[in-house]
Short mmCIF file of C-alpha atoms in Angstrom, two decimals:
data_model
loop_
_atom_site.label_atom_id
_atom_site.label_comp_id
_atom_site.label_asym_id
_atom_site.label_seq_id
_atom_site.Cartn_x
_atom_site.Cartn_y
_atom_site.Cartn_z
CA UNK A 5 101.56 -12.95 52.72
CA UNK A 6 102.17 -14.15 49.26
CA UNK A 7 99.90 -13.67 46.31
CA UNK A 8 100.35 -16.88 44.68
CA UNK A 9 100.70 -19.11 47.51
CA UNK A 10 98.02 -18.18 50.01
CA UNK A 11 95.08 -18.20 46.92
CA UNK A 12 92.99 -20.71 47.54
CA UNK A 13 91.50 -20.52 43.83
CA UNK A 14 91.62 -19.10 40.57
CA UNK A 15 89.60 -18.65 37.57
CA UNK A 16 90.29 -18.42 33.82
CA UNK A 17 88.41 -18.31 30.95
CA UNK A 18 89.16 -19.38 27.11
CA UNK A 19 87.20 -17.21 24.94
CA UNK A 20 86.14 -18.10 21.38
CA UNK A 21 84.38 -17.26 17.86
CA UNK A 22 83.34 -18.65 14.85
CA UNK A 23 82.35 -16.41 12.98
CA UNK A 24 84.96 -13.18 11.74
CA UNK A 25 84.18 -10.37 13.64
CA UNK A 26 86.86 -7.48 13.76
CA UNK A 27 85.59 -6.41 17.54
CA UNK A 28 86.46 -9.65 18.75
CA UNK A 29 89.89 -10.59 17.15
CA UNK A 30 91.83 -8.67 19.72
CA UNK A 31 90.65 -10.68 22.75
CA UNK A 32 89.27 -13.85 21.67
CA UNK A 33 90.45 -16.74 19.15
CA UNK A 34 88.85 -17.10 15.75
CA UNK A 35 87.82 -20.86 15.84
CA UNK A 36 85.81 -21.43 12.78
CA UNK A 37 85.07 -24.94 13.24
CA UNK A 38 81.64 -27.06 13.76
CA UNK A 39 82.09 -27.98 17.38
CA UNK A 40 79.67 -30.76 18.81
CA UNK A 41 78.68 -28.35 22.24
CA UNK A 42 77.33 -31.83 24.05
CA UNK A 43 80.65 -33.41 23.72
CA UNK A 44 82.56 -30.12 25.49
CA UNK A 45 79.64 -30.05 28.10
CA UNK A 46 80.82 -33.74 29.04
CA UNK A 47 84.64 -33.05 29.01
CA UNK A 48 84.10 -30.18 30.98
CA UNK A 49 82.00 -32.11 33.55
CA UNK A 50 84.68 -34.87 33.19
CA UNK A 51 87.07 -32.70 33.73
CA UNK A 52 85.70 -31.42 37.03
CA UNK A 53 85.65 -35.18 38.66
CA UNK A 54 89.38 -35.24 38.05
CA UNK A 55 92.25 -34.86 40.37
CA UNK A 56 95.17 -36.04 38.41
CA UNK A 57 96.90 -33.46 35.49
CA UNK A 58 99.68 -35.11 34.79
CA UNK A 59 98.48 -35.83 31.40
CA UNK A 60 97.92 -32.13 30.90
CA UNK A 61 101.48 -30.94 32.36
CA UNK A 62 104.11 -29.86 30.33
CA UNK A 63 106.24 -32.30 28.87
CA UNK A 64 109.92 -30.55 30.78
CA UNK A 65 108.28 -29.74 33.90
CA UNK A 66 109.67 -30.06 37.40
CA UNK A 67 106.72 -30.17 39.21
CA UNK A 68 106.30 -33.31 41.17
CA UNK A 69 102.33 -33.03 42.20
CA UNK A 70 100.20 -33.18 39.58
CA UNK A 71 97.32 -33.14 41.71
CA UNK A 72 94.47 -30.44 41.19
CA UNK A 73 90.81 -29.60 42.46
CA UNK A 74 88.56 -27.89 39.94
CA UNK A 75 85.28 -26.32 41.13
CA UNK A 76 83.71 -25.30 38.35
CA UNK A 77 84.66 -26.36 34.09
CA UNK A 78 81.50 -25.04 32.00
CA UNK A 79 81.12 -24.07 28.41
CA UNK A 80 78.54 -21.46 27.85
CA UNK A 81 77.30 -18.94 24.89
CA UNK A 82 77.51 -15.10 25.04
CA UNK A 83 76.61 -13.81 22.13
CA UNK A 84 79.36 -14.74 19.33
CA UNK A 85 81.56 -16.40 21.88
CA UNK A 86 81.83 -19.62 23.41
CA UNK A 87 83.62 -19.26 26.27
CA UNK A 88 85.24 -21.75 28.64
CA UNK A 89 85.26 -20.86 32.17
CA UNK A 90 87.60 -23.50 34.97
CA UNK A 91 88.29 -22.71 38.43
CA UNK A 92 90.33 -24.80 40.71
CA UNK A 93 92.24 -24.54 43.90
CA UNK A 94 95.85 -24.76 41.76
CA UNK A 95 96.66 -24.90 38.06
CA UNK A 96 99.50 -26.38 36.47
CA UNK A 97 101.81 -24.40 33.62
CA UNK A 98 100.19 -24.49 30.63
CA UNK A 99 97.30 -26.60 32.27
CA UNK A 100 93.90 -24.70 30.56
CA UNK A 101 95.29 -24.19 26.87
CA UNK A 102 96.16 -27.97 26.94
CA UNK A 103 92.73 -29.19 28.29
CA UNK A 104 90.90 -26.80 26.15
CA UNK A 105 92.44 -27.59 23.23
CA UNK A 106 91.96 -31.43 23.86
CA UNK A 107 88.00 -30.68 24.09
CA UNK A 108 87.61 -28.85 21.24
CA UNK A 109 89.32 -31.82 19.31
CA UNK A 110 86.81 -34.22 20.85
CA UNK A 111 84.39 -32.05 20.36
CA UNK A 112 85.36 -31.64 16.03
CA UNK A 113 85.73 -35.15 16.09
CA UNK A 114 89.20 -35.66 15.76
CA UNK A 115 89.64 -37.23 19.08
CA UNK A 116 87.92 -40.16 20.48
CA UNK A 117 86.31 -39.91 24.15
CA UNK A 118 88.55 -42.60 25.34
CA UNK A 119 92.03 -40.95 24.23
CA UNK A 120 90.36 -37.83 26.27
CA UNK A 121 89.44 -40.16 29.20
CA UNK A 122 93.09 -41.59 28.99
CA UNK A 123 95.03 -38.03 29.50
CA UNK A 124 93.53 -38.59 33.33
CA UNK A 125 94.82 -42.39 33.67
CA UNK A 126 98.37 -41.21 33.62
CA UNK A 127 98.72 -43.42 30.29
CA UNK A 128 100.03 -40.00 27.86
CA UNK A 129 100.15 -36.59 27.48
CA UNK A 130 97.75 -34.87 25.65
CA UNK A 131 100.51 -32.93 23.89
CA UNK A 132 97.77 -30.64 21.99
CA UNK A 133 98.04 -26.69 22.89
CA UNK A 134 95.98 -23.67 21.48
CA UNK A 135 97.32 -20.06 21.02
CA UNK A 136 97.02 -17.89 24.34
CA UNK A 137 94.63 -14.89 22.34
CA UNK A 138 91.23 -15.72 24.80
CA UNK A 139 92.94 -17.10 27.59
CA UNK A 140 92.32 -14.73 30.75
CA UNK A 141 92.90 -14.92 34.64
CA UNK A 142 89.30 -13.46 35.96
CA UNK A 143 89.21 -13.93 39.38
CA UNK A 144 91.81 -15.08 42.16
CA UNK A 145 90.06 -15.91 45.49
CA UNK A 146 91.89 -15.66 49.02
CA UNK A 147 91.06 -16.92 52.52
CA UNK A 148 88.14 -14.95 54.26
CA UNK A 149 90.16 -12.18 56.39
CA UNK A 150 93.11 -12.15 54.26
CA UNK A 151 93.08 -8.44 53.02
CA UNK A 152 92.79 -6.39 56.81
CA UNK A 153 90.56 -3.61 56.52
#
């Protein structure tokens, strides 16, 4: 058995505030920006009819399949926080920081739907990353059976 190979999904989260709050520097990033919150609800849905990452890989990466399945990419409120939450059957180094920062740059205007949409087409790499302070593993899901009792 091997913990990385035999999960059959993962989940992170991106967790982030606007407004300072000294409870929440520690574990989420201060993002004090007007963000449009229908543009990152259709990148995330966007996001979750995609297969190909390449455009969201790292730039010196060895990895030859760039293929991915994601189950679930939501934003959603919780009190101060906007929090991103993706789950997919594989994840690629590096993978949510670059697709969350891309979002949030549609979603301040600073990047044009179609330059999003293009990331996919295997036409560039994003290239845009965010600090790791909010990124968290939550939940890593195994076949039925896999644990004996």
């Amino acid at each position: 058995a091997h913990s990385r190979f035999d999960a059959i999904a993962r989940e992170y989260e991106y967790r982030l505030y606007s407004a300072k709050n000294p409870f929440l520097q520690e574990t989420s990033l201060f993002y004090p920006y007007t963000l449009d919150e229908a543009a990152l609800a259709e990148t995330a849905a966007y996001i979750k009819e995609q297969t190909n990452f390449w455009g969201f890989s790292k730039t010196n990466t060895q990895v030859k399949n760039f293929r991915c399945t994601i189950y679930k990419s939501e934003w959603r409120r919780k009190g101060e926080e906007l929090i991103y939450n993706i789950e997919g059957n594989r994840f690629l180094r590096g993978m949510v920081r670059l697709l969350t920062a891309t979002q949030l740059k549609v979603a301040r205007g600073k990047l044009p739907m179609q330059t999003f949409h293009s990331f996919f087409a295997d036409e560039q790499k994003c290239g845009l990353s965010i600090a790791a302070t909010g990124l968290y593993l939550v939940r890593v899901k195994y076949p039925e059976n896999y644990f004996p009792p």
